[in-house]
Short mmCIF file of C-alpha atoms in Angstrom, two decimals:
data_model
loop_
_atom_site.label_atom_id
_atom_site.label_comp_id
_atom_site.label_asym_id
_atom_site.label_seq_id
_atom_site.Cartn_x
_atom_site.Cartn_y
_atom_site.Cartn_z
CA MET A 21 -31.20 4.82 -40.28
CA THR A 22 -32.10 2.60 -37.05
CA ALA A 23 -29.27 2.69 -34.89
CA THR A 24 -28.26 -1.18 -33.93
CA SER A 25 -27.24 -2.74 -30.41
CA SER A 26 -23.43 -2.11 -29.71
CA ALA A 27 -23.09 -5.22 -27.43
CA ARG A 28 -19.95 -6.73 -27.83
CA PRO A 29 -19.10 -10.22 -27.52
CA ARG A 30 -18.76 -12.31 -24.37
CA VAL A 31 -15.83 -13.17 -22.86
CA TRP A 32 -15.05 -15.36 -20.27
CA THR A 33 -11.74 -16.85 -18.11
CA TRP A 34 -10.80 -18.65 -15.58
CA THR A 35 -10.47 -18.28 -11.75
CA ILE A 36 -10.01 -20.57 -8.27
CA VAL A 37 -12.77 -20.07 -5.67
CA ALA A 38 -13.04 -21.70 -2.00
CA THR A 39 -15.68 -23.84 -1.58
CA GLY A 40 -15.70 -25.14 2.23
CA GLU A 41 -11.63 -26.07 2.80
CA GLU A 42 -11.03 -27.10 -0.68
CA TYR A 43 -10.04 -25.03 -4.26
CA ASP A 44 -12.30 -25.58 -7.35
CA VAL A 45 -11.85 -23.95 -10.73
CA ALA A 46 -14.79 -21.80 -11.94
CA VAL A 47 -15.49 -19.65 -14.89
CA ILE A 48 -16.38 -16.10 -15.19
CA THR A 49 -17.83 -14.60 -17.84
CA ALA A 50 -18.45 -10.94 -19.00
CA ARG A 51 -20.15 -8.74 -21.67
CA ALA A 52 -20.20 -4.62 -22.41
CA ASP A 53 -22.97 -3.30 -23.16
CA ASP A 54 -22.96 0.15 -24.96
CA ASP A 55 -27.05 0.83 -24.51
CA ARG A 56 -26.86 0.13 -21.24
CA GLU A 57 -25.81 2.67 -17.95
CA PRO A 58 -22.08 2.76 -16.85
CA SER A 59 -21.75 0.53 -13.73
CA MET A 60 -20.28 -3.47 -12.65
CA ILE A 61 -21.85 -6.24 -11.18
CA ALA A 62 -20.08 -7.93 -8.63
CA ILE A 63 -20.23 -9.95 -5.65
CA GLY A 64 -20.49 -7.23 -3.09
CA PRO A 65 -19.75 -3.94 -1.85
CA GLU A 66 -15.94 -4.41 -1.14
CA GLN A 67 -14.81 -6.22 -3.82
CA CYS A 68 -16.41 -3.37 -6.15
CA ASP A 69 -14.36 -1.28 -4.48
CA ARG A 70 -11.09 -3.27 -4.74
CA VAL A 71 -11.79 -4.13 -8.24
CA ARG A 72 -12.78 -0.82 -9.45
CA SER A 73 -9.77 0.87 -7.49
CA ALA A 74 -6.80 -1.74 -8.98
CA ILE A 75 -8.26 -1.21 -12.43
CA ALA A 76 -8.20 2.60 -11.55
CA GLY A 77 -4.87 1.81 -10.77
CA SER A 78 -3.42 0.75 -13.22
CA GLY A 79 -3.09 3.04 -15.64
CA VAL A 80 -5.46 1.78 -18.17
CA ARG A 81 -8.76 3.48 -19.38
CA TYR A 82 -11.89 2.32 -17.33
CA PRO A 83 -14.61 1.05 -19.07
CA HIS A 84 -17.47 3.11 -19.44
CA GLN A 85 -19.74 0.14 -20.52
CA ARG A 86 -22.11 -1.43 -18.47
CA THR A 87 -20.70 -4.30 -17.83
CA GLN A 88 -22.33 -7.95 -16.58
CA VAL A 89 -21.01 -10.56 -14.59
CA THR A 90 -22.16 -14.08 -14.63
CA GLY A 91 -20.27 -16.96 -13.18
CA LEU A 92 -20.24 -16.62 -9.41
CA ASN A 93 -22.08 -16.83 -6.44
CA THR A 94 -21.79 -15.33 -3.65
CA SER A 95 -21.79 -18.85 -1.09
CA VAL A 96 -18.22 -19.36 -3.22
CA ALA A 97 -17.05 -16.09 -3.22
CA ARG A 98 -15.57 -15.44 0.13
CA SER A 99 -12.13 -15.93 -0.44
CA GLY A 100 -11.26 -12.95 -2.84
CA LEU A 101 -9.01 -15.36 -4.86
CA HIS A 102 -11.43 -14.17 -8.04
CA ASP A 103 -11.18 -10.55 -7.90
CA LEU A 104 -7.95 -10.55 -10.65
CA ALA A 105 -10.27 -12.67 -13.07
CA LEU A 106 -12.99 -10.18 -12.82
CA ALA A 107 -11.14 -7.42 -13.14
CA VAL A 108 -9.12 -9.52 -16.30
CA THR A 109 -12.43 -10.34 -17.42
CA ILE A 110 -14.01 -6.91 -17.51
CA LEU A 111 -11.22 -4.94 -19.51
CA ALA A 112 -11.53 -7.86 -22.00
CA ALA A 113 -15.04 -7.91 -22.87
CA ASP A 114 -14.39 -3.76 -22.65
CA GLY A 115 -11.28 -4.09 -25.52
CA VAL A 116 -9.10 -3.05 -23.08
CA VAL A 117 -6.70 -6.05 -23.65
CA PRO A 118 -7.06 -9.06 -25.89
CA SER A 119 -8.89 -11.98 -24.67
CA ALA A 120 -6.36 -14.18 -26.43
CA LEU A 121 -5.04 -15.67 -23.71
CA LEU A 122 -7.86 -16.53 -21.22
CA ALA A 123 -9.54 -19.43 -22.31
CA GLU A 124 -6.26 -21.25 -21.01
CA THR A 125 -4.85 -19.36 -17.95
CA VAL A 126 -6.39 -19.21 -14.50
CA PHE A 127 -5.91 -15.81 -12.74
CA ILE A 128 -5.63 -15.96 -9.19
CA GLY A 129 -5.35 -13.16 -6.42
CA GLN A 130 -6.63 -10.46 -4.21
CA PHE A 131 -6.30 -7.00 -4.48
CA ASP A 132 -5.12 -4.41 -2.61
CA VAL A 133 -6.69 -0.91 -2.90
CA ASP A 134 -3.53 0.12 -5.72
CA GLY A 135 -4.10 -3.23 -7.50
CA ARG A 136 -1.57 -4.92 -5.65
CA LEU A 137 -1.64 -8.97 -5.62
CA HIS A 138 -1.65 -10.80 -2.24
CA GLY A 139 -3.70 -14.37 -2.13
CA GLY A 140 -4.83 -17.18 1.01
CA ASP A 141 -3.37 -20.57 0.59
CA LEU A 142 -1.89 -20.34 -3.23
CA LEU A 143 -0.09 -23.82 -2.87
CA GLU A 144 -3.87 -25.82 -2.97
CA ALA A 145 -5.19 -23.32 -5.33
CA VAL A 146 -2.23 -24.01 -8.06
CA TRP A 147 -3.08 -27.86 -7.35
CA ALA A 148 -6.98 -27.22 -8.06
CA ALA A 149 -5.59 -25.40 -11.98
CA LYS A 150 -3.20 -28.08 -12.66
CA ARG A 151 -5.84 -31.02 -12.17
CA THR A 152 -8.01 -29.24 -14.75
CA GLY A 153 -5.28 -29.32 -16.79
CA LEU A 154 -4.87 -25.43 -18.19
CA ALA A 155 -1.77 -24.19 -19.66
CA ARG A 156 -0.83 -21.32 -16.96
CA VAL A 157 -1.73 -19.30 -13.63
CA VAL A 158 -1.19 -15.94 -12.49
CA VAL A 159 -0.53 -15.30 -9.47
CA PRO A 160 0.77 -12.51 -6.87
CA ALA A 161 4.85 -12.28 -7.01
CA ALA A 162 5.26 -12.21 -3.35
CA TYR A 163 4.68 -16.55 -3.64
CA ALA A 164 7.58 -17.44 -6.35
CA GLY A 165 9.31 -19.78 -3.56
CA VAL A 166 6.35 -21.43 -2.82
CA LEU A 167 5.21 -22.26 -7.00
CA SER A 168 8.82 -23.15 -7.53
CA ALA A 169 7.85 -26.96 -7.13
CA PHE A 170 5.77 -26.43 -10.18
CA THR A 171 7.49 -27.74 -13.46
CA ASP A 172 4.65 -28.72 -15.77
CA ILE A 173 3.07 -26.00 -15.98
CA GLU A 174 3.88 -22.26 -16.76
CA VAL A 175 3.89 -19.96 -13.69
CA PHE A 176 3.09 -16.31 -14.61
CA LEU A 177 4.26 -13.86 -11.70
CA ALA A 178 2.79 -10.25 -11.09
CA SER A 179 3.09 -7.96 -8.11
CA ASN A 180 -0.09 -5.68 -10.08
CA LEU A 181 -2.32 -5.00 -12.35
CA ALA A 182 -0.41 -3.12 -14.56
CA ALA A 183 1.97 -6.49 -14.82
CA VAL A 184 -0.61 -8.58 -15.93
CA VAL A 185 -2.11 -5.61 -18.81
CA ARG A 186 1.23 -5.72 -19.96
CA TRP A 187 1.49 -9.15 -20.00
CA LEU A 188 -1.92 -9.67 -21.55
CA ARG A 189 -0.73 -7.04 -23.89
CA ARG A 190 2.39 -9.57 -24.84
CA SER A 191 4.39 -5.91 -23.80
CA CYS A 192 6.12 -7.51 -21.21
CA PRO A 193 6.31 -11.40 -21.47
CA ASP A 194 8.21 -12.28 -18.83
CA TYR A 195 7.86 -10.00 -15.91
CA SER A 196 9.51 -10.49 -12.92
CA PRO A 197 9.88 -8.16 -9.48
CA GLY A 198 11.74 -5.79 -9.45
CA ARG A 199 12.00 -5.08 -13.24
CA GLY A 200 9.18 -2.69 -13.74
CA TRP A 201 9.46 1.02 -13.26
CA VAL A 202 9.12 3.72 -10.57
CA GLN A 203 8.04 6.39 -11.17
CA VAL A 204 10.39 9.28 -9.42
CA PRO A 205 9.00 12.54 -8.65
CA ALA A 206 10.45 15.47 -11.32
CA ASP A 207 10.35 17.49 -8.25
CA PRO A 208 13.57 17.93 -6.11
CA LYS A 209 11.66 18.40 -3.02
CA VAL A 210 9.56 15.55 -3.22
CA ARG A 211 12.14 13.67 -3.89
CA GLU A 212 13.89 14.52 -0.92
CA ALA A 213 11.11 14.11 1.74
CA ALA A 214 10.39 10.89 0.30
CA VAL A 215 14.31 10.00 0.99
CA ILE A 216 14.00 11.49 4.50
CA ALA A 217 10.87 10.06 5.53
CA ALA A 218 12.35 6.73 4.12
CA ALA A 219 15.40 6.65 5.79
CA GLY A 220 14.49 7.77 8.75
CA GLY A 221 10.74 6.48 9.20
CA HIS A 222 8.75 9.70 9.20
CA VAL A 223 5.34 10.47 8.53
CA LEU A 224 5.05 11.81 5.30
CA ALA A 225 1.33 13.66 3.62
CA VAL A 226 1.42 13.97 -0.25
CA SER A 227 -1.18 16.27 -0.97
CA GLY A 228 -2.24 17.54 -5.10
CA GLY A 229 -5.52 18.07 -6.82
CA ALA A 230 -7.65 15.44 -8.41
CA ASP A 231 -4.55 13.72 -11.41
CA ALA A 232 -1.95 14.33 -8.81
CA PRO A 233 0.20 10.98 -9.16
CA THR A 234 0.30 11.03 -4.82
CA GLN A 235 0.61 6.91 -5.14
CA ALA A 236 3.56 7.10 -7.33
CA VAL A 237 5.48 9.43 -4.50
CA ALA A 238 4.89 5.82 -1.77
CA GLY A 239 5.99 3.71 -4.65
CA TYR A 240 9.48 5.87 -5.07
CA LEU A 241 9.57 5.52 -1.42
CA HIS A 242 8.70 2.24 -1.21
CA ALA A 243 11.66 1.77 -3.65
CA LEU A 244 14.22 3.59 -2.03
CA LEU A 245 14.10 0.58 1.38
CA GLU A 246 16.52 -1.76 1.11
CA PRO A 247 15.61 -5.71 0.87
CA LEU A 248 14.95 -6.86 4.54
CA ARG A 249 17.37 -8.64 6.57
CA SER A 250 16.58 -12.24 7.29
CA SER A 251 16.17 -11.37 10.74
CA GLU A 252 13.70 -8.39 9.45
CA ALA A 253 11.63 -10.80 7.24
CA LEU A 254 11.64 -13.24 9.93
CA ASP A 255 10.19 -10.46 12.46
CA ALA A 256 7.57 -9.19 9.59
CA VAL A 257 6.40 -13.29 8.41
CA MET A 258 6.38 -14.16 12.85
CA TRP A 259 3.73 -11.28 13.64
CA ARG A 260 1.76 -11.83 10.16
CA THR A 261 0.82 -15.45 11.06
CA GLN A 262 0.05 -14.84 14.01
CA ARG A 263 -3.24 -13.09 12.52
CA GLU A 264 -3.72 -14.63 8.81
CA VAL A 265 -2.25 -18.38 7.77
CA THR A 266 0.13 -18.58 5.36
CA ARG A 267 2.39 -20.37 3.74
CA VAL A 268 5.25 -17.82 1.95
CA ALA A 269 8.32 -20.27 1.18
CA PRO A 270 11.54 -18.84 1.21
CA LEU A 271 11.15 -15.65 3.88
CA PRO A 272 10.02 -12.57 1.69
CA THR A 273 13.18 -9.66 0.79
CA ALA A 274 10.99 -7.42 -0.18
CA ALA A 275 9.58 -4.47 2.13
CA PRO A 276 5.85 -4.93 2.04
CA LEU A 277 3.73 -2.20 0.32
CA VAL A 278 0.10 -2.08 1.93
CA HIS A 279 -2.82 0.26 1.06
CA ALA A 280 -5.51 1.28 3.60
CA HIS A 281 -8.88 2.49 2.14
CA HIS A 282 -10.83 5.45 3.61
CA SER A 283 -13.17 2.97 3.98
CA ILE A 284 -11.76 0.84 6.34
CA SER A 285 -12.59 -0.31 9.67
CA PRO A 286 -10.70 0.28 12.63
CA LYS A 287 -10.45 -3.44 12.99
CA ALA A 288 -9.36 -3.96 9.53
CA LEU A 289 -6.53 -0.98 9.91
CA ARG A 290 -5.48 -2.87 12.89
CA GLU A 291 -4.74 -5.77 10.67
CA THR A 292 -3.88 -4.14 8.46
CA MET A 293 -1.00 -2.49 9.65
CA ILE A 294 -0.06 -5.94 11.24
CA ARG A 295 0.62 -6.51 7.51
CA ALA A 296 2.64 -3.35 6.67
CA HIS A 297 5.28 -4.88 9.51
CA ARG A 298 8.97 -3.84 8.26
CA GLY A 299 7.45 -2.14 5.43
CA VAL A 300 5.37 0.93 4.15
CA LEU A 301 1.82 1.35 4.55
CA VAL A 302 -0.15 4.43 2.59
CA CYS A 303 -3.63 6.13 3.86
CA THR A 304 -5.29 6.81 0.77
CA GLU A 305 -8.17 9.94 1.08
CA LEU A 306 -7.18 10.53 5.16
CA ALA A 307 -9.72 13.26 5.29
CA HIS A 308 -12.86 10.49 4.93
CA PHE A 309 -11.14 7.84 7.03
CA PRO A 310 -13.58 6.96 9.87
CA VAL A 311 -13.56 8.81 12.90
CA LYS A 312 -13.10 5.69 14.95
CA ALA A 313 -9.83 4.54 12.86
CA THR A 314 -7.79 7.91 13.78
CA PRO A 315 -7.13 7.11 17.39
CA VAL A 316 -5.76 3.71 15.79
CA LEU A 317 -3.76 5.86 13.73
CA ALA A 318 -2.24 8.22 16.27
CA HIS A 319 -1.44 5.05 18.60
CA LEU A 320 0.77 3.73 15.68
CA ILE A 321 2.67 7.27 15.28
CA ASP A 322 3.46 8.08 18.85
CA HIS A 323 3.89 4.55 19.85
CA HIS A 324 5.12 2.23 16.83
CA SER A 325 2.54 -0.89 17.99
CA ILE A 326 -0.45 -2.05 17.30
CA GLU A 327 -3.37 -2.73 20.39
CA LEU A 328 -5.26 -5.15 19.34
CA SER A 329 -8.68 -6.87 21.36
CA GLN A 330 -9.29 -10.49 21.66
CA ASP A 331 -12.21 -12.72 23.29
CA TYR A 332 -10.26 -16.00 24.94
CA ARG A 333 -12.23 -18.42 27.06
CA GLY A 334 -14.33 -15.02 28.24
CA GLN A 335 -11.46 -12.90 28.97
CA THR A 336 -10.91 -10.17 26.83
CA LEU A 337 -6.78 -9.84 26.35
CA ARG A 338 -5.23 -6.78 24.60
CA PRO A 339 -1.60 -8.50 22.67
CA ILE A 340 0.12 -5.52 21.55
CA TYR A 341 2.10 -6.35 17.90
CA PRO A 342 5.43 -3.82 16.87
CA ALA A 343 4.92 -1.50 14.47
CA SER A 344 8.12 -0.84 12.48
CA LEU A 345 6.99 0.83 9.34
CA ASN A 346 6.76 4.30 7.04
CA LEU A 347 3.33 5.81 6.84
CA VAL A 348 2.71 7.51 3.81
CA LEU A 349 -0.81 9.77 4.29
CA THR A 350 -2.02 10.90 0.73
CA ASP A 351 -5.06 13.57 -0.12
CA HIS A 352 -5.89 13.19 -3.66
CA VAL A 353 -9.59 11.88 -5.14
CA CYS A 354 -11.51 9.19 -4.52
CA THR A 355 -12.81 6.66 -7.38
CA CYS A 356 -15.61 5.52 -5.58
CA SER A 357 -18.97 5.07 -7.23
CA ALA A 358 -21.91 7.06 -6.31
CA ARG A 359 -23.53 4.32 -4.58
CA GLN A 360 -20.42 3.18 -2.68
CA ARG A 361 -20.11 6.96 -1.48
CA ASP A 362 -23.58 6.39 -0.14
CA GLN A 363 -22.49 3.25 1.71
CA ILE A 364 -19.59 4.87 3.09
CA GLY A 365 -21.71 7.88 4.36
CA HIS A 366 -19.77 10.87 2.68
CA ARG A 367 -19.04 12.99 -0.39
CA CYS A 368 -15.85 12.30 -2.28
CA GLY A 369 -15.09 13.92 -5.85
CA SER A 370 -13.68 17.59 -5.42
CA ARG A 371 -14.74 18.57 -2.14
CA ARG A 372 -12.19 18.53 0.80
CA TRP A 373 -12.70 18.03 4.15
CA ALA A 374 -10.26 18.95 6.57
CA TRP A 375 -7.56 16.22 8.16
CA PRO A 376 -8.19 15.01 11.59
CA SER A 377 -6.80 16.71 13.80
CA GLU A 378 -5.20 14.12 15.75
CA ILE A 379 -2.99 12.87 12.55
CA GLU A 380 -2.39 17.07 11.42
CA THR A 381 -0.30 17.64 14.13
CA ARG A 382 1.30 14.21 13.95
CA VAL A 383 2.92 14.92 10.30
CA ASP A 384 6.77 14.94 9.85
CA LEU A 385 6.71 15.97 5.91
CA ARG A 386 4.44 17.71 3.66
CA VAL A 387 4.60 18.16 0.18
CA TRP A 388 2.27 18.91 -3.03
CA ILE A 389 2.84 16.50 -5.80
CA GLU A 390 1.37 18.68 -8.97
CA PRO A 391 -0.23 16.45 -12.05
CA ALA A 392 2.60 14.38 -14.35
CA ALA A 393 5.20 15.62 -12.05
CA VAL A 394 6.62 12.37 -12.45
CA TRP A 395 9.25 10.62 -14.27
CA PRO A 396 9.90 6.64 -15.52
CA TYR A 397 12.82 5.24 -13.59
CA GLN A 398 13.70 1.51 -14.40
CA GLY A 399 17.12 -0.29 -13.27
CA SER A 400 18.29 -1.82 -9.88
CA GLN A 401 20.64 1.28 -8.67
CA VAL A 402 16.82 3.75 -7.62
CA PRO A 403 17.76 7.24 -7.27
CA GLY A 404 18.88 8.00 -3.94
CA ARG A 405 18.49 4.62 -2.83
CA ALA A 406 21.82 4.29 -1.70
CA ARG A 407 21.97 7.46 0.44
CA VAL A 408 18.29 6.07 2.26
CA THR A 409 20.60 2.70 2.48
CA GLU A 410 23.39 4.17 4.23
CA ALA A 411 21.42 6.32 6.73
CA ARG A 412 19.46 3.78 8.25
CA GLU A 413 22.23 1.28 8.59
CA VAL A 414 23.87 4.35 10.45
CA ALA A 415 20.84 5.36 12.97
CA ARG A 416 20.59 1.80 13.67
CA GLN A 417 23.90 1.14 14.79
CA ARG A 418 23.51 4.60 16.68
CA TRP A 419 20.40 3.12 18.47
CA SER A 420 21.13 -0.71 18.70
CA ARG A 421 20.90 -0.57 22.50
CA LEU A 422 17.28 0.77 22.05
CA GLY A 423 16.34 -1.74 19.78
CA ALA A 424 15.22 1.04 17.31
CA ALA A 425 15.46 0.83 13.58
CA SER A 426 15.07 4.19 12.88
CA ASN A 427 15.00 8.00 14.42
CA ALA A 428 11.99 7.82 14.39
CA GLU A 429 11.55 5.32 16.86
CA VAL A 430 14.03 6.79 19.46
CA PRO A 431 12.28 8.83 22.51
CA VAL A 432 12.56 12.51 22.17
CA ALA A 433 14.56 12.30 25.85
CA VAL A 434 17.77 10.53 24.37
CA LEU A 435 17.30 12.40 21.13
CA ARG A 436 18.21 15.00 23.45
CA GLU A 437 20.67 13.62 25.50
CA ALA A 438 22.30 12.50 22.31
CA THR A 439 21.97 16.20 20.65
CA GLY A 440 23.64 17.95 24.14
CA PRO A 441 22.44 19.60 26.52
CA ASP A 442 24.26 23.01 25.86
CA SER A 443 23.46 22.00 22.29
CA GLU A 444 22.27 25.12 19.91
CA VAL A 445 20.19 22.73 18.23
CA LEU A 446 18.44 22.39 21.70
CA ARG A 447 18.03 26.32 22.06
CA TYR A 448 16.53 26.71 18.81
CA LEU A 449 13.84 23.86 19.40
CA ASP A 450 12.90 25.35 23.14
CA SER A 451 12.57 28.71 21.32
CA LEU A 452 10.70 27.86 18.43
CA ILE A 453 8.22 26.35 21.63
CA GLU A 454 8.56 29.94 23.10
CA HIS A 455 7.11 31.96 20.18
CA ALA A 456 4.64 29.29 19.55
CA ILE A 457 5.47 28.08 16.11
CA CYS A 458 5.31 24.07 17.23
CA THR A 459 4.30 22.20 20.44
CA THR A 460 6.16 20.31 22.40
CA HIS A 461 5.09 17.13 20.60
CA GLN A 462 6.04 18.65 17.42
CA ALA A 463 9.31 19.87 18.49
CA ALA A 464 10.09 16.51 19.32
CA ARG A 465 9.26 15.47 15.48
CA LEU A 466 11.57 18.09 13.96
CA LEU A 467 14.33 16.86 16.18
CA ALA A 468 14.05 13.40 14.97
CA VAL A 469 13.52 14.70 11.79
CA ALA A 470 16.62 16.80 11.99
CA TRP A 471 18.63 13.94 12.75
CA THR A 472 17.79 11.55 9.69
CA VAL A 473 19.01 15.13 7.54
CA CYS A 474 22.20 14.34 9.55
CA ASP A 475 22.82 11.19 8.99
CA LEU A 476 21.84 11.75 5.12
CA ARG A 477 24.05 14.20 5.10
CA GLY A 478 26.86 12.13 6.83
CA ALA A 479 27.25 14.00 9.75
CA THR A 480 27.41 12.93 13.51
CA ILE A 481 25.63 15.75 15.38
CA PRO A 482 22.69 17.78 13.54
CA SER A 483 23.15 21.26 13.44
CA THR A 484 20.35 24.28 12.91
CA GLY A 485 20.52 24.09 9.32
CA ASP A 486 19.09 20.61 9.76
CA LEU A 487 16.93 21.98 12.16
CA ASP A 488 15.72 24.74 9.69
CA THR A 489 15.69 21.86 6.65
CA ALA A 490 12.84 19.91 8.90
CA LEU A 491 11.15 22.64 9.96
CA GLY A 492 10.73 23.87 5.95
CA LEU A 493 9.43 20.05 5.24
CA ARG A 494 7.26 20.46 7.91
CA HIS A 495 5.18 23.48 6.90
CA SER A 496 5.31 23.44 3.33
CA ALA A 497 1.73 24.26 1.55
CA THR A 498 -0.69 21.40 1.19
CA SER A 499 -3.56 23.00 -0.69
#
């Protein structure tokens, strides 16, 4: 019997590209060919990385066929707003999602590493889609306030690729932010560590096997944070607009969740930290982070600020931006292709390298999560969120004279003074240093975690039991 070609029909959809200072509608077409080697053709290695990571993190089956994508060229692909359209076209070409809605829909948005959507000047991009006469647009959910004036075109809001997949499958036709599922860790120890990290702004390290839901722990920590106050939202947008042009209106209410891939450059990492101000920053595959990016993370943990280098009229300026955020470090297997691994300069997969010692010593909480160790939850009252909100409010009032938003931002001298000069906790802490169980720097971080544990249980002064809890989470097994 002669084998017939298994090439599938070509699918197509609409997207927005930037041509100079204007936005135009363009078409992306894709076709999956079962007879070719598995790969993906896109515009540039960075976009390949974003789209591949977004598909892998959306919970759908990754295409195993070679996908040929046409319709774009590098001269009009600099904005990155067609990442979502590219991912949807690839999934539709492989049959993962139906293609019935693609012909009348414009997909606009750029991916973070985990599939979350963001964009640039979406107001002008939607105007370009409206002039073409198309029926609907799919845009990032954070821009709902900007697009509320469009009444003659259907605007679908999505926070990530998984929401778009559900909408295309018609299982979630009216998705809106806050109505999705939250993956809650089933292990009480992992759940409690995320609660402590969210309440005190501490550094959380999450390790696991190849199929461990490390990203779910970061998503759960983000869900524990209360909505931003008006002053906090203004602070977040103000520092962000110093580095990029944004037209977000009204002010965002949800804390930002930003991911930093291990192929990121030090300069891009600083930009990412600014975007994560007042929210959560997730650093994936920390063992493979660039060597030059390690001091940037260490400076962020120690000083809660970001130092940039700018050239202005022949002079080098070093402005300092505040960075009040929760830092989550994950250690999951990378999903890069073999070609990208060679370009990045490391080997991913099952081989694990040790974390940088500068970051290893600055980790406050360590947890290990097993595969499938999460359970879905849907609702506004995320388990543990009320405790986090109350503890953060207590810490905010206690350190109001310092302007600190969490216990992790308070200097160690102030923490020791508030604990009391003759406190049993300080004597216990000094004995840990004397017996070389921890260094002086690590003892300061343990004391900050003990204050957070104290706030969560409703006490006023930390006890030795709170310090034991902090010490146990600090030395949890990670392999």
